[in-house]
Short mmCIF file of C-alpha atoms and ligand atoms in Angstrom, two decimals:
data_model
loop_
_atom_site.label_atom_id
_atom_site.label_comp_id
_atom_site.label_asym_id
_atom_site.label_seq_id
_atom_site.Cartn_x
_atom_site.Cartn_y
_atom_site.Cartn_z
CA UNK A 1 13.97 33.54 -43.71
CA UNK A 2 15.41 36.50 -42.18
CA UNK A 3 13.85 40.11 -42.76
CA UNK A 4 14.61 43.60 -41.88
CA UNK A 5 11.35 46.13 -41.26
CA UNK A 6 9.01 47.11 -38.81
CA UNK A 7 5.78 46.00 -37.58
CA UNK A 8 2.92 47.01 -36.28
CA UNK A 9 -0.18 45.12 -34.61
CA UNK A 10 -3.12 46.24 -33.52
CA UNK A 11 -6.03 44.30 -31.33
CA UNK A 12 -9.07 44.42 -30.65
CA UNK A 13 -10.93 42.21 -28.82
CA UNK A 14 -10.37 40.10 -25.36
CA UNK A 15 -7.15 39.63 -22.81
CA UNK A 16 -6.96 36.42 -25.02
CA UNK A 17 -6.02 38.32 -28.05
CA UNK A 18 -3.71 40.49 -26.52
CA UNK A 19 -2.08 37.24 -25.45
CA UNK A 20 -2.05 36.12 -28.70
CA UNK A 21 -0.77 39.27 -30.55
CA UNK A 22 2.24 38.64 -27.97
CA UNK A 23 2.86 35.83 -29.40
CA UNK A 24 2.43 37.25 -33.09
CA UNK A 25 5.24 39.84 -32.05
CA UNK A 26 7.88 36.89 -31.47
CA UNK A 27 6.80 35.37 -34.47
CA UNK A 28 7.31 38.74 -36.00
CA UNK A 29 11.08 39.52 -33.97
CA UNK A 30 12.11 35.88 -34.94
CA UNK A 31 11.67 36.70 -38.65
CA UNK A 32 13.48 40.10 -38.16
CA UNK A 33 11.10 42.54 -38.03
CA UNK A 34 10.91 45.33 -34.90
CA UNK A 35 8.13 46.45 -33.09
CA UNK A 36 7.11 49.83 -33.85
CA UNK A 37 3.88 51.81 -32.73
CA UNK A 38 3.85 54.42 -35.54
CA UNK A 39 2.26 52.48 -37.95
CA UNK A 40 3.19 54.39 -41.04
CA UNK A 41 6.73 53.10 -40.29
CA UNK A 42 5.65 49.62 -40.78
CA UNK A 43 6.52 47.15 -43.32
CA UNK A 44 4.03 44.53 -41.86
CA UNK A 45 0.96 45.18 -40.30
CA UNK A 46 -0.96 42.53 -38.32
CA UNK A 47 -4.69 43.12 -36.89
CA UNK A 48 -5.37 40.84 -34.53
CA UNK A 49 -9.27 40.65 -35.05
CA UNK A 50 -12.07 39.37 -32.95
CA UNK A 51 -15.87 38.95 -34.34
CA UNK A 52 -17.52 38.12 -30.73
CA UNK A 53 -20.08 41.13 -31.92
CA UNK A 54 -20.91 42.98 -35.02
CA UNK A 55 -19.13 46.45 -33.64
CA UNK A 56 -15.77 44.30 -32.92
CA UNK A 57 -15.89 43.19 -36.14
CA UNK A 58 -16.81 46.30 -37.90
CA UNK A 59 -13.59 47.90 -36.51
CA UNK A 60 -11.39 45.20 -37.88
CA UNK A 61 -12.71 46.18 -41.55
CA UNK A 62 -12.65 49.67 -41.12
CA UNK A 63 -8.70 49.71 -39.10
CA UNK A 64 -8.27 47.66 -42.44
CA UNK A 65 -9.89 49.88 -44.81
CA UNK A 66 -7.44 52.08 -44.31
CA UNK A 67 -4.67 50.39 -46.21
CA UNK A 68 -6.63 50.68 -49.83
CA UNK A 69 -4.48 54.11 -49.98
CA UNK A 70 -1.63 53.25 -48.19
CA UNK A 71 -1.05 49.93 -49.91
CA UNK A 72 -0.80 51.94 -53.47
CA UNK A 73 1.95 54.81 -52.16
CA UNK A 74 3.36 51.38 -50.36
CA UNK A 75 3.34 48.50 -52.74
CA UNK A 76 5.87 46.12 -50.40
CA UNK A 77 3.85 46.69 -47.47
CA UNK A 78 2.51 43.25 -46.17
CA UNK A 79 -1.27 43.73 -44.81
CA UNK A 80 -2.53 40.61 -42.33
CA UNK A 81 -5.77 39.91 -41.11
CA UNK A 82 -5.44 37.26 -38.14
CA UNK A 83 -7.37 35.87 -35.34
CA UNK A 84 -11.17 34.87 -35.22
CA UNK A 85 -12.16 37.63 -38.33
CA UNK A 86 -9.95 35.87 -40.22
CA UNK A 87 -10.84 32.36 -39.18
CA UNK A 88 -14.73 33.30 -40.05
CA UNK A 89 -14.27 34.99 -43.29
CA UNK A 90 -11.73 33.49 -44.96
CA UNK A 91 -11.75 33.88 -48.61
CA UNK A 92 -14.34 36.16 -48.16
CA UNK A 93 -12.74 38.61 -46.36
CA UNK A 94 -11.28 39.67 -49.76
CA UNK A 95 -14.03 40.87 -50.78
CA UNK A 96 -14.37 44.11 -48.58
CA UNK A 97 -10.14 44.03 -48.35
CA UNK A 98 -8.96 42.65 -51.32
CA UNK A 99 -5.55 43.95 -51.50
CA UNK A 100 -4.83 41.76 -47.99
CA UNK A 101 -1.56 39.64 -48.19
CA UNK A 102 -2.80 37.14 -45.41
CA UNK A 103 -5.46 35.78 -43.70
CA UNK A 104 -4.55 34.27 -40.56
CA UNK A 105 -6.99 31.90 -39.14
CA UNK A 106 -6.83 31.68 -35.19
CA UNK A 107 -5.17 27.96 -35.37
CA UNK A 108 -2.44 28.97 -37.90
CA UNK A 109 -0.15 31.11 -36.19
CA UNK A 110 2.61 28.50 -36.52
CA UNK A 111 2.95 28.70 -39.74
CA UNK A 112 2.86 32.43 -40.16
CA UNK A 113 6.04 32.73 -40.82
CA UNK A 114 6.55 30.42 -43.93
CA UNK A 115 3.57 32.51 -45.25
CA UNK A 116 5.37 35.73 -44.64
CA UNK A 117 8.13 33.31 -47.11
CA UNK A 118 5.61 32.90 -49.62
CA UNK A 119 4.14 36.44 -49.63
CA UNK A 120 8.19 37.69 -49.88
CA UNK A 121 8.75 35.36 -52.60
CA UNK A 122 5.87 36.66 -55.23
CA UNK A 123 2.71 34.81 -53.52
CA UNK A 124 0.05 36.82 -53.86
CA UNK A 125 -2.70 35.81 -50.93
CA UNK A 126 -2.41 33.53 -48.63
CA UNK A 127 -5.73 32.11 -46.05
CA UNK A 128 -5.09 29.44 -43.55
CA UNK A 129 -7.92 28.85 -41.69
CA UNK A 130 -6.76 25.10 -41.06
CA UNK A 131 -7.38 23.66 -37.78
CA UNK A 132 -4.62 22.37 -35.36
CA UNK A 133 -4.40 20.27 -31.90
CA UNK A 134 -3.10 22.85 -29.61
CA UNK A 135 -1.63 26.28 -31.10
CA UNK A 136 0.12 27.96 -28.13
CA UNK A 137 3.23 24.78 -27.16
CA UNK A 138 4.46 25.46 -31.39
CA UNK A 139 4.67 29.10 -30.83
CA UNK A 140 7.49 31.03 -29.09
CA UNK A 141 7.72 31.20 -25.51
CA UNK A 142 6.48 34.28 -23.95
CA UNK A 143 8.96 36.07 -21.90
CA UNK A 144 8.51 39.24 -19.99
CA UNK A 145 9.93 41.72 -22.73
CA UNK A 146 8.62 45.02 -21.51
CA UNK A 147 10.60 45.47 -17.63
CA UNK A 148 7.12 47.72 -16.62
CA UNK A 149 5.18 45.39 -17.06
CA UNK A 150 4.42 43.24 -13.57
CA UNK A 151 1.41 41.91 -14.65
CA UNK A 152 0.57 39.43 -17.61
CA UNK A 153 -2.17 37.18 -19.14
CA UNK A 154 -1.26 33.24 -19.97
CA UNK A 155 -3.70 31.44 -21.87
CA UNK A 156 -4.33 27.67 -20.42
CA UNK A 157 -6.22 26.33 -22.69
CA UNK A 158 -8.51 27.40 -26.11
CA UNK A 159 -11.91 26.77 -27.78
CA UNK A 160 -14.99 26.48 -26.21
CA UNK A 161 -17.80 23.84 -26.58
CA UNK A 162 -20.72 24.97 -24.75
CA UNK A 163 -22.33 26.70 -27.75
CA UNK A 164 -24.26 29.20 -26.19
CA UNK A 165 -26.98 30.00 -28.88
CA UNK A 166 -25.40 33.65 -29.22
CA UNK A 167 -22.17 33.07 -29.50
CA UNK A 168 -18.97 32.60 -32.36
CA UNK A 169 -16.24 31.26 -30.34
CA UNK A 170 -16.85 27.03 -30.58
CA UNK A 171 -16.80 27.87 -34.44
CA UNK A 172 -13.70 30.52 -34.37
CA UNK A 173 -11.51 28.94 -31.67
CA UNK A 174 -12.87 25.77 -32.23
CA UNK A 175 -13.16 22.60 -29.56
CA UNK A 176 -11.89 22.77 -25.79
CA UNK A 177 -8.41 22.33 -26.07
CA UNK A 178 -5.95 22.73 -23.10
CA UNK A 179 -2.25 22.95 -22.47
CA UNK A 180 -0.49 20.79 -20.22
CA UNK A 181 0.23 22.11 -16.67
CA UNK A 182 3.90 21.46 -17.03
CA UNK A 183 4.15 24.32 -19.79
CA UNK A 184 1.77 26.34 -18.13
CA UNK A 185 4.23 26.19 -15.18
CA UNK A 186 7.32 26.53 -17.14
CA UNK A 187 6.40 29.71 -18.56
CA UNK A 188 5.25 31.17 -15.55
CA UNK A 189 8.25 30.63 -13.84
CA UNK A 190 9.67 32.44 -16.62
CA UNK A 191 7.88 35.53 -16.40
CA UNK A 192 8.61 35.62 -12.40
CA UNK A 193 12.17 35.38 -13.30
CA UNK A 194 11.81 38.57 -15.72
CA UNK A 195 9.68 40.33 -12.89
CA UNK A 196 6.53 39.70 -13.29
CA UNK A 197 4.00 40.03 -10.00
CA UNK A 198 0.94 38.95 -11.23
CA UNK A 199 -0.60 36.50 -13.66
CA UNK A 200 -4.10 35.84 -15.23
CA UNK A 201 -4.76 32.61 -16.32
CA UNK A 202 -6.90 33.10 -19.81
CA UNK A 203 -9.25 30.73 -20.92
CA UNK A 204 -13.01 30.61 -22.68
CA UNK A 205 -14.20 28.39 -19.97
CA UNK A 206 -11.02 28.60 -17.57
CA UNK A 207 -12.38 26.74 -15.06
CA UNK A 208 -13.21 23.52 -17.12
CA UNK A 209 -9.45 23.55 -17.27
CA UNK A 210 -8.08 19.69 -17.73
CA UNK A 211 -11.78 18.34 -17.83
CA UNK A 212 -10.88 16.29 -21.76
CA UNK A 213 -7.56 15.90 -20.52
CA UNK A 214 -8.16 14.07 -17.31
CA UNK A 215 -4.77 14.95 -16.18
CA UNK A 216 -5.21 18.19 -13.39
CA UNK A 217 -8.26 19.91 -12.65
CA UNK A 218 -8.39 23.48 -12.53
CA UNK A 219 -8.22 23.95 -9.13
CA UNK A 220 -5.05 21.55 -8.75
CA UNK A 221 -3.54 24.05 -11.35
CA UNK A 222 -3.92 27.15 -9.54
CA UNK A 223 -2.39 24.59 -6.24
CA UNK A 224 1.02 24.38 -8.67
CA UNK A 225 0.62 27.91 -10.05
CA UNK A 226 0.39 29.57 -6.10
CA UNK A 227 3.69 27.71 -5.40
CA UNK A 228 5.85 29.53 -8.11
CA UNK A 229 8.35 31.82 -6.27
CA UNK A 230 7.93 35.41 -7.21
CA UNK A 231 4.68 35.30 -8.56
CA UNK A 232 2.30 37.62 -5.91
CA UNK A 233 -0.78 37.27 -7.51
CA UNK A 234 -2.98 34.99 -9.60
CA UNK A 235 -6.38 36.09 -11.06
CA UNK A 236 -8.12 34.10 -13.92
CA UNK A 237 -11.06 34.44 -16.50
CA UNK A 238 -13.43 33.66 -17.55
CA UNK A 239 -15.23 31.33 -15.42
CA UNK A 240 -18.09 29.47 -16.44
CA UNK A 241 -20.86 29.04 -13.69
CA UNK A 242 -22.03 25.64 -14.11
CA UNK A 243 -18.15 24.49 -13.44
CA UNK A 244 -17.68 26.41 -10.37
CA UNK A 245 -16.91 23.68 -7.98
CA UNK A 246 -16.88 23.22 -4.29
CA UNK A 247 -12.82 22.68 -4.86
CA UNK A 248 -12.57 25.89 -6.31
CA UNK A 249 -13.89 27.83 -3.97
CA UNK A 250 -11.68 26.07 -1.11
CA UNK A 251 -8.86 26.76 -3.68
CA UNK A 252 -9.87 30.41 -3.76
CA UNK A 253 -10.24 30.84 -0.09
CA UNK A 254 -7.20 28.74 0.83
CA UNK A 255 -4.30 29.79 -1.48
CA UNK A 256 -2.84 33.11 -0.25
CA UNK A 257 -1.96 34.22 -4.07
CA UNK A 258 -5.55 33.86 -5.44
CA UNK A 259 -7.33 36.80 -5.61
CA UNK A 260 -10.90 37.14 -3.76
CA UNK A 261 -12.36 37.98 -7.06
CA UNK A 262 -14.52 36.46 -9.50
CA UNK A 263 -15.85 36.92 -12.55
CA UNK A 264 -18.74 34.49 -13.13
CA UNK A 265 -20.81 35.77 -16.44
CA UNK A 266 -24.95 34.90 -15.71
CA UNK A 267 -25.96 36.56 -19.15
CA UNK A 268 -29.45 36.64 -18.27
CA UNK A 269 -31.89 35.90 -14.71
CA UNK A 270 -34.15 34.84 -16.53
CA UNK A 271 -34.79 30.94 -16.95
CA UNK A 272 -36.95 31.46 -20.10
CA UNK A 273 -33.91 33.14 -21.68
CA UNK A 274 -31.17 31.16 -20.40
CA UNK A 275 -32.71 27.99 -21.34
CA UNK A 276 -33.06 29.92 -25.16
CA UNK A 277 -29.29 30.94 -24.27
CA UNK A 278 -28.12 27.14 -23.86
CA UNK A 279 -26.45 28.15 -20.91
CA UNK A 280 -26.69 24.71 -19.11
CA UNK A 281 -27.78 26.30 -15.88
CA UNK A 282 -31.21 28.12 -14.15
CA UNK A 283 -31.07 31.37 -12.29
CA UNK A 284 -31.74 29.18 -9.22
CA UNK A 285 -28.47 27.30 -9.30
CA UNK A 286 -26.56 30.05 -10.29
CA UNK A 287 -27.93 31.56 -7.00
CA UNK A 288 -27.33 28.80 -5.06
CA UNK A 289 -23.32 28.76 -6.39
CA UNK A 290 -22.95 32.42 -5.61
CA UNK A 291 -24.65 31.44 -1.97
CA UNK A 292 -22.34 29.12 -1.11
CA UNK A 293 -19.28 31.11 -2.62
CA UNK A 294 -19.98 33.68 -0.03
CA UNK A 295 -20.18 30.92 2.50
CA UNK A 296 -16.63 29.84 1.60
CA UNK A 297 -15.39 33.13 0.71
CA UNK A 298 -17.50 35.99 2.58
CA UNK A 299 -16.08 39.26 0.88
CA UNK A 300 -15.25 37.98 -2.46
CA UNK A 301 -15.79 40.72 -5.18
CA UNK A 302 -17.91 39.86 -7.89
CA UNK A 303 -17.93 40.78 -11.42
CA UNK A 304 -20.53 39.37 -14.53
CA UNK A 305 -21.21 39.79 -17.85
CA UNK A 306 -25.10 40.71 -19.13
CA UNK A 307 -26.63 40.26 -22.55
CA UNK A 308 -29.83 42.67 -23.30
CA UNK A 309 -32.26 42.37 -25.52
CA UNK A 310 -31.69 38.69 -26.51
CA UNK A 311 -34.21 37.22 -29.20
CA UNK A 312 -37.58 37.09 -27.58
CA UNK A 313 -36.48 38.63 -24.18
CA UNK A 314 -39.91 40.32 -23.07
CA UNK A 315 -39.79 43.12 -20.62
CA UNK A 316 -40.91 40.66 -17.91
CA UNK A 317 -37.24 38.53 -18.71
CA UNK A 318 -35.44 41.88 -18.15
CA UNK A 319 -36.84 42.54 -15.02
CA UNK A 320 -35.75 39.12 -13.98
CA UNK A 321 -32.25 40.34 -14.75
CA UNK A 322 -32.44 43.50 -12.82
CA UNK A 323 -33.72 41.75 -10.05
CA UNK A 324 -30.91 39.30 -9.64
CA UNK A 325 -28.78 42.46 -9.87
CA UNK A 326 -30.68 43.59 -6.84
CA UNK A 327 -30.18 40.49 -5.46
CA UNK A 328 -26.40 39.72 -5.57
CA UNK A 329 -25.16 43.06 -6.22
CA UNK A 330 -22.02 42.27 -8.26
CA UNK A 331 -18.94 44.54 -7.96
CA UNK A 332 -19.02 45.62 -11.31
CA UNK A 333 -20.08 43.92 -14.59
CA UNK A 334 -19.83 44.30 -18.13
CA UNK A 335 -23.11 44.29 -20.32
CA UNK A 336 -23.77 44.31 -24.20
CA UNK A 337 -26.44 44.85 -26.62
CA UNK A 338 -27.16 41.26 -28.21
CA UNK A 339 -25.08 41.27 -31.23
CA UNK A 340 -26.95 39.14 -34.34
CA UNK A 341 -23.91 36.54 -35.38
CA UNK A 342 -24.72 34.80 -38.50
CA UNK A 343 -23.07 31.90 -37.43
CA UNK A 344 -24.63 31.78 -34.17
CA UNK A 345 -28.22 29.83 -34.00
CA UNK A 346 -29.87 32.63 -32.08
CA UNK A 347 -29.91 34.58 -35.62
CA UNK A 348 -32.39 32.38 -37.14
CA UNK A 349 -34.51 32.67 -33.61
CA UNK A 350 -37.50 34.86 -33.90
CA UNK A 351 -38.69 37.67 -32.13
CA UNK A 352 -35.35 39.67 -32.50
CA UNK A 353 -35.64 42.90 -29.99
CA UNK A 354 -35.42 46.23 -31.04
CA UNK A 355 -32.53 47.77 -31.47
CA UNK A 356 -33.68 51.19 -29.77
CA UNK A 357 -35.39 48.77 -27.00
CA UNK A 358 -31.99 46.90 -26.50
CA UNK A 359 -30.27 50.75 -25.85
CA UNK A 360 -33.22 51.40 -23.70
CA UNK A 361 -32.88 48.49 -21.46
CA UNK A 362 -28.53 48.30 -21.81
CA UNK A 363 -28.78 52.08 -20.27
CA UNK A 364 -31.24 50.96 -17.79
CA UNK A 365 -29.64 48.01 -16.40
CA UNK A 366 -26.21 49.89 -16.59
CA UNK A 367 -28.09 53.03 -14.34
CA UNK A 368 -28.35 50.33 -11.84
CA UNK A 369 -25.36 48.93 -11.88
CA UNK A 370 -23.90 52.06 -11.32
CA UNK A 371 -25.49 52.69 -8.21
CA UNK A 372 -24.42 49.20 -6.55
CA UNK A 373 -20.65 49.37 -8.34
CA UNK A 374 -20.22 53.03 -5.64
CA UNK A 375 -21.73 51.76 -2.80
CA UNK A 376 -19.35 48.66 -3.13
CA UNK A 377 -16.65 51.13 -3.65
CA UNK A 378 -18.17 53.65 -0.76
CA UNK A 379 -18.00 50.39 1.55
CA UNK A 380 -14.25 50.44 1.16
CA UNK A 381 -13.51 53.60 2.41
CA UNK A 382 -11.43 53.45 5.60
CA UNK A 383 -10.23 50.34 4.95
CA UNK A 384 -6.34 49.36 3.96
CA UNK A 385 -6.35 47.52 0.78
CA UNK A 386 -3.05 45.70 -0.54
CA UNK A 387 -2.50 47.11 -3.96
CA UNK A 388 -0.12 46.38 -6.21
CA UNK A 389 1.72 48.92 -8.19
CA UNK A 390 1.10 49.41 -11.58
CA UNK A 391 2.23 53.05 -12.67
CA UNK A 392 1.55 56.47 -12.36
CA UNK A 393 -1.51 57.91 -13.22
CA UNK A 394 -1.80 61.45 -14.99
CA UNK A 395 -4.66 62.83 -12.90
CA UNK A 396 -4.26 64.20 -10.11
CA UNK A 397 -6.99 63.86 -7.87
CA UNK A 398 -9.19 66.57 -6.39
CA UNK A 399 -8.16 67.10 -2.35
CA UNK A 400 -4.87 66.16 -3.33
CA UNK A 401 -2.89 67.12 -0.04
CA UNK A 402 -0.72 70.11 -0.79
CA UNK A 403 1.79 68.59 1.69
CA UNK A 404 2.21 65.91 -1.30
CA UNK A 405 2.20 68.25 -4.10
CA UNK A 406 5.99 67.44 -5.14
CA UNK A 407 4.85 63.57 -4.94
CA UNK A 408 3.58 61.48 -8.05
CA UNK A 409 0.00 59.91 -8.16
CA UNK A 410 0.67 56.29 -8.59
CA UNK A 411 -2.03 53.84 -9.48
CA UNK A 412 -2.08 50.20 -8.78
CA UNK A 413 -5.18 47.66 -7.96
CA UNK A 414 -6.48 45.83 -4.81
CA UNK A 415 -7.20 42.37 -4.82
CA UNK A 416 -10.83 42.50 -5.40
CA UNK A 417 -9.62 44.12 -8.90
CA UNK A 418 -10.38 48.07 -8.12
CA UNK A 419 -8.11 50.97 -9.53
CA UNK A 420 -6.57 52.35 -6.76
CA UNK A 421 -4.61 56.03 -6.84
CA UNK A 422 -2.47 57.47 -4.32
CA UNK A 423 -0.20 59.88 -3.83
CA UNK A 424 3.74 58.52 -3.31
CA UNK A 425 7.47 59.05 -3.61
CA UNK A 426 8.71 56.39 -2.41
CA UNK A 427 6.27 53.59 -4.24
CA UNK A 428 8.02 51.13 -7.02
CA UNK A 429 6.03 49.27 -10.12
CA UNK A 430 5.95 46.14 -8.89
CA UNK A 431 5.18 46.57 -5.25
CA UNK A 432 2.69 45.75 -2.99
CA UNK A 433 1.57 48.47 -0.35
CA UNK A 434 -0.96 48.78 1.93
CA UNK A 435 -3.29 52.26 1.03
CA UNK A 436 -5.73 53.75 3.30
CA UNK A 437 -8.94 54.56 1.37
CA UNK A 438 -10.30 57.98 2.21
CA UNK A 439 -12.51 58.97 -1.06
CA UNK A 440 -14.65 56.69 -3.40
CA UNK A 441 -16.15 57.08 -7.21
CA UNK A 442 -17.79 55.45 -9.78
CA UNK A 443 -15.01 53.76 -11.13
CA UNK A 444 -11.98 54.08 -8.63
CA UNK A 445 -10.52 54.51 -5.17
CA UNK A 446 -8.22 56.84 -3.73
CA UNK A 447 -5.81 56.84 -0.56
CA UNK A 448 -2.66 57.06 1.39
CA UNK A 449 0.16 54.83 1.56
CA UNK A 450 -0.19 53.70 5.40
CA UNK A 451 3.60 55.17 6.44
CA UNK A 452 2.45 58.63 4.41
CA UNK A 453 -0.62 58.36 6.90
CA UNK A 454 1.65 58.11 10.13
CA UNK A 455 4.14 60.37 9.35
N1 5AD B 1 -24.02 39.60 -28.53
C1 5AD B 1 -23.77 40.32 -27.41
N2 5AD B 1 -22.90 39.94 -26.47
C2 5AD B 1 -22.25 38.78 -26.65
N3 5AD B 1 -21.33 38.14 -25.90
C3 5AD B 1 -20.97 37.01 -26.53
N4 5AD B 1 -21.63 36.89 -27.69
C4 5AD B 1 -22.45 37.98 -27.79
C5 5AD B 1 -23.38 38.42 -28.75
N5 5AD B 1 -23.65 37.72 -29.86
C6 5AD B 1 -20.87 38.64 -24.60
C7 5AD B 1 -21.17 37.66 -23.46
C8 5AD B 1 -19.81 37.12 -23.13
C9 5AD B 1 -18.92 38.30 -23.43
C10 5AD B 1 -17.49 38.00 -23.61
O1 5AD B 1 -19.47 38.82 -24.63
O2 5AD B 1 -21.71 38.38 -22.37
O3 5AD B 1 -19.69 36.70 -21.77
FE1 SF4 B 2 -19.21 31.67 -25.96
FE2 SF4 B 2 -20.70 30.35 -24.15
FE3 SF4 B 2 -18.23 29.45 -24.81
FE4 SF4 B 2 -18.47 31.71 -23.38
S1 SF4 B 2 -19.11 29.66 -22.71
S2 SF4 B 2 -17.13 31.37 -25.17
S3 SF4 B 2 -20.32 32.59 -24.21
S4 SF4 B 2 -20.01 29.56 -26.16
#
């Protein structure tokens, strides 16, 4: 059927989900209804959930809890919890939201739209939390909608069947799942068509890409993805270590579009926790990888992600973790709290940690951090980085040159995945310029355009 409203979506969670809300918003356009980001316009609003830990889900309920009041002043008003909330809780989630029209499990977005029928014609609740093959080929085809926007996120493949002790995806997204390169390729060649410059190829395990399959391994895909015309960059995540093969790195040293950049999550250095963490690898060999990465690929950037505080870490395990910090000194990482997930085996594991010691050490490790992610970024300064042009940026920096006052501050990245801001009036979204770094911090770079420099 055909509908006239608005809608609104909200996400939380992952590049994954924002891939998938994308998708949700076709659905949504195909049926009739607009985009709109005032969401007391709407006449359908979607949150696109994730449960990965308790906080991410907590904000799902509460964005949710909102719509007790507005449902009653807005009786027509259709109210949808999707993605991997929705795939956990099913049924249940009525019971905290029970005036929710839909419950959208993260394999049923194909049949949103006859449930958006049913809910139209008089249903009163719908929850499909029914498993299918391969979600993304019924689903329509992403194409670059927004002209700004030069970068996007494509998501090769879905699930995840390593069952790390601590985590919900194998039982949200269910098993390893992944799409065939000829689509993959198709719709990339569709977004360089609309404009876009860069793509990241989205996956749990990315780089197991093809493995079920037996048709392409990962790093034959990123051969057929470098050869799309108009496409400048490819970057891809997440990247599980005990899959990072001697191909891929030649792949990532050898093909001009991939980025030098990483992201390789360790979780933990120590091998008592890992081993508790199912991880499927030992700090050693995840030392040796990173060893002979650099050997193929001597300045790639490297980012991780950390867990703290995961049942039965001692002190001693945490130390292990700062010291492989110490040791590789990663670009930048990302590091949580461990997050109890009832459906998860680490929940029933004993020796849970503290909360107020899992703050203590998160702040810790993250003081650390800190200290190698500016002297990575110090390092840079006086180099020329390629960076590609995202947009301006509000802020303008301090020693902004007064000779550039009348110019805009544009921002864009490098390839090792830094912010970089610069002054320009010349610069275009979309392009790639070479920038001068003269002035590091924590969390960005700044510079001059290389012409600006000579003139
Ligand atoms: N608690 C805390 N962090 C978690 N992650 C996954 N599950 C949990 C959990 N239960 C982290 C991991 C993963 C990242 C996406 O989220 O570090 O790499
Ligand atoms: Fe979760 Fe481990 Fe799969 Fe990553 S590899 S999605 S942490 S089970």
């Amino acid at each position: 059927m055909k509908y006239s409203g608005y809608a609104y979506i909200y996400t939380i969670g992952c590049q994954m989900n924002v891939y998938d809300s994308e998708k949700l918003g076709l659905i949504l356009n195909s049926y009739g209804f607009e985009r709109t980001d005032d969401v007391h316009k709407a006449d359908i609003v979607v949150c696109n959930t994730c449960s990965i830990r308790h906080k991410a889900e907590e904000k799902a309920f509460s964005f949710l809890g909102r719509f007790a009041k507005i449902k009653k002043k807005k009786p027509g008003l259709i109210v949808v919890m999707a993605g991997c909330v929705a795939q956990q809780e099913g049924e249940r989630a009525f019971v905290r939201l029970p005036y929710l029209d839909i419950v959208l499990g993260t394999q049923a977005f194909s049949r949103f739209g006859q449930h958006i029928d049913a809910i139209k014609s008089g249903q009163r609740r719908v929850v499909d939390t029914r498993d299918a093959p391969m979600i993304y080929e019924a689903l329509p085809e992403t194409a670059c909608m927004d002209e700004n926007k030069i970068s996007r996120f494509v998501t090769i493949m879905q699930g995840c069947e390593n069952f790390c002790t601590y985590c919900v995806v194998p039982y949200v997204r269910g098993r390893e799942r992944s799409r065939t390169p000829e689509k993959i390729v198709q719709e990339i060649r569709l977004l360089a068509e609309s404009g876009v410059k860069e793509v990241t190829l989205l996956g749990q395990n990315v780089n197991s890409y093809g493995q079920k399959e037996g048709e392409i391994s990962f790093p034959e895909l990123l051969f057929r993805v470098n050869d799309i015309n108009g496409i400048q960059r490819i970057r891809f995540a997440t990247s599980h270590p005990k899959d990072l093969s001697v191909d891929l790195m030649v792949a990532i040293r050898d093909l001009d579009k991939v980025c030098n950049h990483l992201h390789l999550p360790v979780q933990s250095g120590s091998n008592h926790i890992l081993r508790k963490m199912n991880r499927g690898y030992t700090r050693e060999t995840y030392l040796d990888r990173i060893f002979n990465l650099k050997k193929h690929c001597p300045d790639i950037a490297l980012s991780t992600d950390i867990i703290v505080g995961f049942p039965s870490e001692t002190r001693e395990d945490f130390n292990d973790t700062l010291d492989l910090l110490r040791e590789i000194e990663f670009d930048s990482l990302y590091a949580f709290a461990y997050s109890d997930r009832s459906s998860a085996p680490a929940a029933r594991f004993p020796h849970q940690v503290d909360e107020t010691e899992k703050r203590d050490r998160l702040n810790h490790l993250l003081e650390i951090q800190e200290r190698y992610t500016e002297q990575k970024n110090t390092g840079l300064v006086g180099k020329t980085l390629d960076v590609l042009v995202e947009g301006t940026s509000e802020k303008k920096r301090e020693g902004f040159d007064p000779v550039q006052e009348h110019m805009e501050q544009m921002t864009g990245r490098s390839e090792s995945n830094k912010v970089v801001h610069f002054p320009s009036d010349q610069a275009n979204i979309g392009d790639m310029i070479k920038i001068r770094i003269k002035n590091a911090y924590p969390h960005s770079l700044w510079g001059y355009p290389l012409e600006l420099e000579t003139k």
